[in-house]
Amino acid sequence: QVQLVESGGGSVQAGGSLRLSCAASGGGYTAYCMGWFRQAPGNEREGVAAIVTGGYYTNYADSVKGRFTISQDIRNYTVYLQMNGLKPEDSAMYYCAGSVSNVGCRSLTRTDFRYWGQGIKVTVSS
């Protein structure tokens, strides 16, 4: 059973930084693509960033380009999302997701990801 567990969320003032982590466990699973999504109350879940295993390809939503950075530690099966210059509109539940193909990394579309974490809350105050 594949499990994705997020950590590192919390509350921060506008302009601050947070780093989210996603630890993957469960035998027999190799993620070709790992991503971060977020969902604010009343909104659809949207793709934020994704990375192909090996790190040679990353993709970002326009709203976070230049502020967020996705990275991974392959040996520890962990993916990170460094969030700098946070804005109140970044407040949301953030979800880690895994895909068995590279399609999700290019599309940043929810339906292209098979595995999901439980989510972690990020609140940015003005």
PDB file of C-alpha atoms in Angstrom:
ATOM      1  CA  GLN A   1       0.000   0.000   0.000  1.00  0.00           C
ATOM      2  CA  VAL A   2       1.540   3.269  -1.129  1.00  0.00           C
ATOM      3  CA  GLN A   3       1.436   6.041   1.416  1.00  0.00           C
ATOM      4  CA  LEU A   4       2.327   9.684   0.996  1.00  0.00           C
ATOM      5  CA  VAL A   5       2.678  11.751   4.153  1.00  0.00           C
ATOM      6  CA  GLU A   6       3.035  15.509   4.103  1.00  0.00           C
ATOM      7  CA  SER A   7       4.671  17.630   6.777  1.00  0.00           C
ATOM      8  CA  GLY A   8       5.902  21.172   7.259  1.00  0.00           C
ATOM      9  CA  GLY A   9       2.724  23.168   6.925  1.00  0.00           C
ATOM     10  CA  GLY A  10       1.615  25.902   9.275  1.00  0.00           C
ATOM     11  CA  SER A  11       0.955  29.602   9.546  1.00  0.00           C
ATOM     12  CA  VAL A  12       3.198  32.373   8.314  1.00  0.00           C
ATOM     13  CA  GLN A  13       2.951  36.048   7.535  1.00  0.00           C
ATOM     14  CA  ALA A  14       2.954  37.340   3.992  1.00  0.00           C
ATOM     15  CA  GLY A  15       6.445  37.387   2.557  1.00  0.00           C
ATOM     16  CA  GLY A  16       7.538  34.468   4.705  1.00  0.00           C
ATOM     17  CA  SER A  17       8.667  30.976   3.773  1.00  0.00           C
ATOM     18  CA  LEU A  18       7.699  27.395   4.458  1.00  0.00           C
ATOM     19  CA  ARG A  19       9.073  24.072   3.273  1.00  0.00           C
ATOM     20  CA  LEU A  20       6.716  21.189   2.766  1.00  0.00           C
ATOM     21  CA  SER A  21       7.937  17.601   2.754  1.00  0.00           C
ATOM     22  CA  CYS A  22       6.315  14.479   1.361  1.00  0.00           C
ATOM     23  CA  ALA A  23       7.609  11.086   2.442  1.00  0.00           C
ATOM     24  CA  ALA A  24       6.645   8.085   0.330  1.00  0.00           C
ATOM     25  CA  SER A  25       6.440   4.556   1.669  1.00  0.00           C
ATOM     26  CA  GLY A  26       5.028   1.242   0.537  1.00  0.00           C
ATOM     27  CA  GLY A  27       6.826  -1.493  -1.284  1.00  0.00           C
ATOM     28  CA  GLY A  28       6.870  -1.972  -5.009  1.00  0.00           C
ATOM     29  CA  TYR A  29       6.084   1.599  -5.966  1.00  0.00           C
ATOM     30  CA  THR A  30       8.280   3.737  -8.160  1.00  0.00           C
ATOM     31  CA  ALA A  31       6.943   7.180  -8.849  1.00  0.00           C
ATOM     32  CA  TYR A  32       7.874   8.520 -12.211  1.00  0.00           C
ATOM     33  CA  CYS A  33       6.461  11.908 -11.321  1.00  0.00           C
ATOM     34  CA  MET A  34       5.729  13.560  -7.986  1.00  0.00           C
ATOM     35  CA  GLY A  35       3.651  16.673  -7.604  1.00  0.00           C
ATOM     36  CA  TRP A  36       2.142  19.178  -5.220  1.00  0.00           C
ATOM     37  CA  PHE A  37      -1.424  20.380  -5.459  1.00  0.00           C
ATOM     38  CA  ARG A  38      -3.438  22.788  -3.382  1.00  0.00           C
ATOM     39  CA  GLN A  39      -7.079  23.411  -2.682  1.00  0.00           C
ATOM     40  CA  ALA A  40      -8.568  26.466  -1.033  1.00  0.00           C
ATOM     41  CA  PRO A  41     -12.128  26.389   0.344  1.00  0.00           C
ATOM     42  CA  GLY A  42     -14.630  26.596  -2.485  1.00  0.00           C
ATOM     43  CA  ASN A  43     -11.981  26.139  -5.154  1.00  0.00           C
ATOM     44  CA  GLU A  44     -10.901  23.275  -7.354  1.00  0.00           C
ATOM     45  CA  ARG A  45      -7.724  21.384  -6.537  1.00  0.00           C
ATOM     46  CA  GLU A  46      -4.990  22.894  -8.659  1.00  0.00           C
ATOM     47  CA  GLY A  47      -1.531  21.745  -9.605  1.00  0.00           C
ATOM     48  CA  VAL A  48       1.318  23.748  -8.102  1.00  0.00           C
ATOM     49  CA  ALA A  49       4.526  21.971  -9.071  1.00  0.00           C
ATOM     50  CA  ALA A  50       5.786  18.614 -10.270  1.00  0.00           C
ATOM     51  CA  ILE A  51       9.100  16.864 -10.716  1.00  0.00           C
ATOM     52  CA  VAL A  52      10.157  13.839 -12.718  1.00  0.00           C
ATOM     53  CA  THR A  53      12.157  11.355 -10.678  1.00  0.00           C
ATOM     54  CA  GLY A  54      15.785  12.224 -11.236  1.00  0.00           C
ATOM     55  CA  GLY A  55      14.967  15.912 -11.253  1.00  0.00           C
ATOM     56  CA  TYR A  56      15.675  16.587 -14.922  1.00  0.00           C
ATOM     57  CA  TYR A  57      12.234  18.064 -15.507  1.00  0.00           C
ATOM     58  CA  THR A  58      10.129  20.321 -13.321  1.00  0.00           C
ATOM     59  CA  ASN A  59       6.921  22.162 -13.973  1.00  0.00           C
ATOM     60  CA  TYR A  60       5.238  24.992 -12.108  1.00  0.00           C
ATOM     61  CA  ALA A  61       1.936  26.779 -12.143  1.00  0.00           C
ATOM     62  CA  ASP A  62       2.300  30.348 -13.353  1.00  0.00           C
ATOM     63  CA  SER A  63       1.075  31.651 -10.012  1.00  0.00           C
ATOM     64  CA  VAL A  64       4.075  30.224  -8.146  1.00  0.00           C
ATOM     65  CA  LYS A  65       6.900  30.503 -10.674  1.00  0.00           C
ATOM     66  CA  GLY A  66       9.914  32.234  -9.196  1.00  0.00           C
ATOM     67  CA  ARG A  67       8.642  31.755  -5.642  1.00  0.00           C
ATOM     68  CA  PHE A  68       8.261  27.979  -5.179  1.00  0.00           C
ATOM     69  CA  THR A  69      10.844  25.285  -5.823  1.00  0.00           C
ATOM     70  CA  ILE A  70      10.207  21.558  -5.982  1.00  0.00           C
ATOM     71  CA  SER A  71      13.022  19.116  -5.278  1.00  0.00           C
ATOM     72  CA  GLN A  72      13.537  15.538  -4.202  1.00  0.00           C
ATOM     73  CA  ASP A  73      15.753  13.250  -2.186  1.00  0.00           C
ATOM     74  CA  ILE A  74      15.541   9.982  -4.085  1.00  0.00           C
ATOM     75  CA  ARG A  75      17.403   7.919  -1.495  1.00  0.00           C
ATOM     76  CA  ASN A  76      14.871   8.858   1.177  1.00  0.00           C
ATOM     77  CA  TYR A  77      11.822   8.848  -1.140  1.00  0.00           C
ATOM     78  CA  THR A  78      11.037  12.418  -0.128  1.00  0.00           C
ATOM     79  CA  VAL A  79       9.839  15.359  -2.197  1.00  0.00           C
ATOM     80  CA  TYR A  80      10.020  18.950  -1.017  1.00  0.00           C
ATOM     81  CA  LEU A  81       8.267  22.168  -1.872  1.00  0.00           C
ATOM     82  CA  GLN A  82      10.163  25.269  -0.817  1.00  0.00           C
ATOM     83  CA  MET A  83       7.750  28.189  -0.728  1.00  0.00           C
ATOM     84  CA  ASN A  84       9.175  31.693  -0.560  1.00  0.00           C
ATOM     85  CA  GLY A  85       7.492  35.058  -0.835  1.00  0.00           C
ATOM     86  CA  LEU A  86       4.223  33.601   0.381  1.00  0.00           C
ATOM     87  CA  LYS A  87       1.031  35.519  -0.267  1.00  0.00           C
ATOM     88  CA  PRO A  88      -2.380  35.266   1.409  1.00  0.00           C
ATOM     89  CA  GLU A  89      -3.726  33.705  -1.798  1.00  0.00           C
ATOM     90  CA  ASP A  90      -1.321  30.796  -1.279  1.00  0.00           C
ATOM     91  CA  SER A  91      -3.370  29.732   1.744  1.00  0.00           C
ATOM     92  CA  ALA A  92      -4.826  26.284   1.105  1.00  0.00           C
ATOM     93  CA  MET A  93      -4.595  22.607   1.873  1.00  0.00           C
ATOM     94  CA  TYR A  94      -1.529  21.277   0.109  1.00  0.00           C
ATOM     95  CA  TYR A  95      -1.459  17.716  -1.192  1.00  0.00           C
ATOM     96  CA  CYS A  96       1.400  15.540  -2.304  1.00  0.00           C
ATOM     97  CA  ALA A  97       0.652  13.294  -5.273  1.00  0.00           C
ATOM     98  CA  GLY A  98       2.369  10.551  -7.225  1.00  0.00           C
ATOM     99  CA  SER A  99       2.013   9.436 -10.815  1.00  0.00           C
ATOM    100  CA  VAL A 100       3.324   6.339 -12.578  1.00  0.00           C
ATOM    101  CA  SER A 101       3.872   8.209 -15.836  1.00  0.00           C
ATOM    102  CA  ASN A 102       5.316  11.530 -16.922  1.00  0.00           C
ATOM    103  CA  VAL A 103       1.967  12.797 -18.155  1.00  0.00           C
ATOM    104  CA  GLY A 104       1.115  14.307 -14.799  1.00  0.00           C
ATOM    105  CA  CYS A 105       4.331  16.255 -14.640  1.00  0.00           C
ATOM    106  CA  ARG A 106       3.519  17.984 -17.899  1.00  0.00           C
ATOM    107  CA  SER A 107      -0.180  18.484 -17.301  1.00  0.00           C
ATOM    108  CA  LEU A 108      -0.281  19.281 -13.562  1.00  0.00           C
ATOM    109  CA  THR A 109      -3.766  17.833 -13.769  1.00  0.00           C
ATOM    110  CA  ARG A 110      -5.335  16.096 -10.814  1.00  0.00           C
ATOM    111  CA  THR A 111      -6.665  13.164 -12.797  1.00  0.00           C
ATOM    112  CA  ASP A 112      -3.183  12.235 -14.023  1.00  0.00           C
ATOM    113  CA  PHE A 113      -2.032  11.402 -10.493  1.00  0.00           C
ATOM    114  CA  ARG A 114      -2.872   8.125  -8.830  1.00  0.00           C
ATOM    115  CA  TYR A 115      -1.553   8.408  -5.288  1.00  0.00           C
ATOM    116  CA  TRP A 116      -2.421  11.139  -2.800  1.00  0.00           C
ATOM    117  CA  GLY A 117      -1.444  12.250   0.652  1.00  0.00           C
ATOM    118  CA  GLN A 118      -3.929  13.422   3.259  1.00  0.00           C
ATOM    119  CA  GLY A 119      -3.003  17.043   2.859  1.00  0.00           C
ATOM    120  CA  ILE A 120      -1.506  19.681   5.094  1.00  0.00           C
ATOM    121  CA  LYS A 121      -2.706  23.181   5.819  1.00  0.00           C
ATOM    122  CA  VAL A 122      -0.843  26.329   4.898  1.00  0.00           C
ATOM    123  CA  THR A 123      -2.132  29.691   6.119  1.00  0.00           C
ATOM    124  CA  VAL A 124      -0.608  32.982   5.053  1.00  0.00           C
ATOM    125  CA  SER A 125      -1.761  36.088   6.873  1.00  0.00           C
ATOM    126  CA  SER A 126      -1.513  39.614   5.529  1.00  0.00           C
TER     127      SER A 126
END
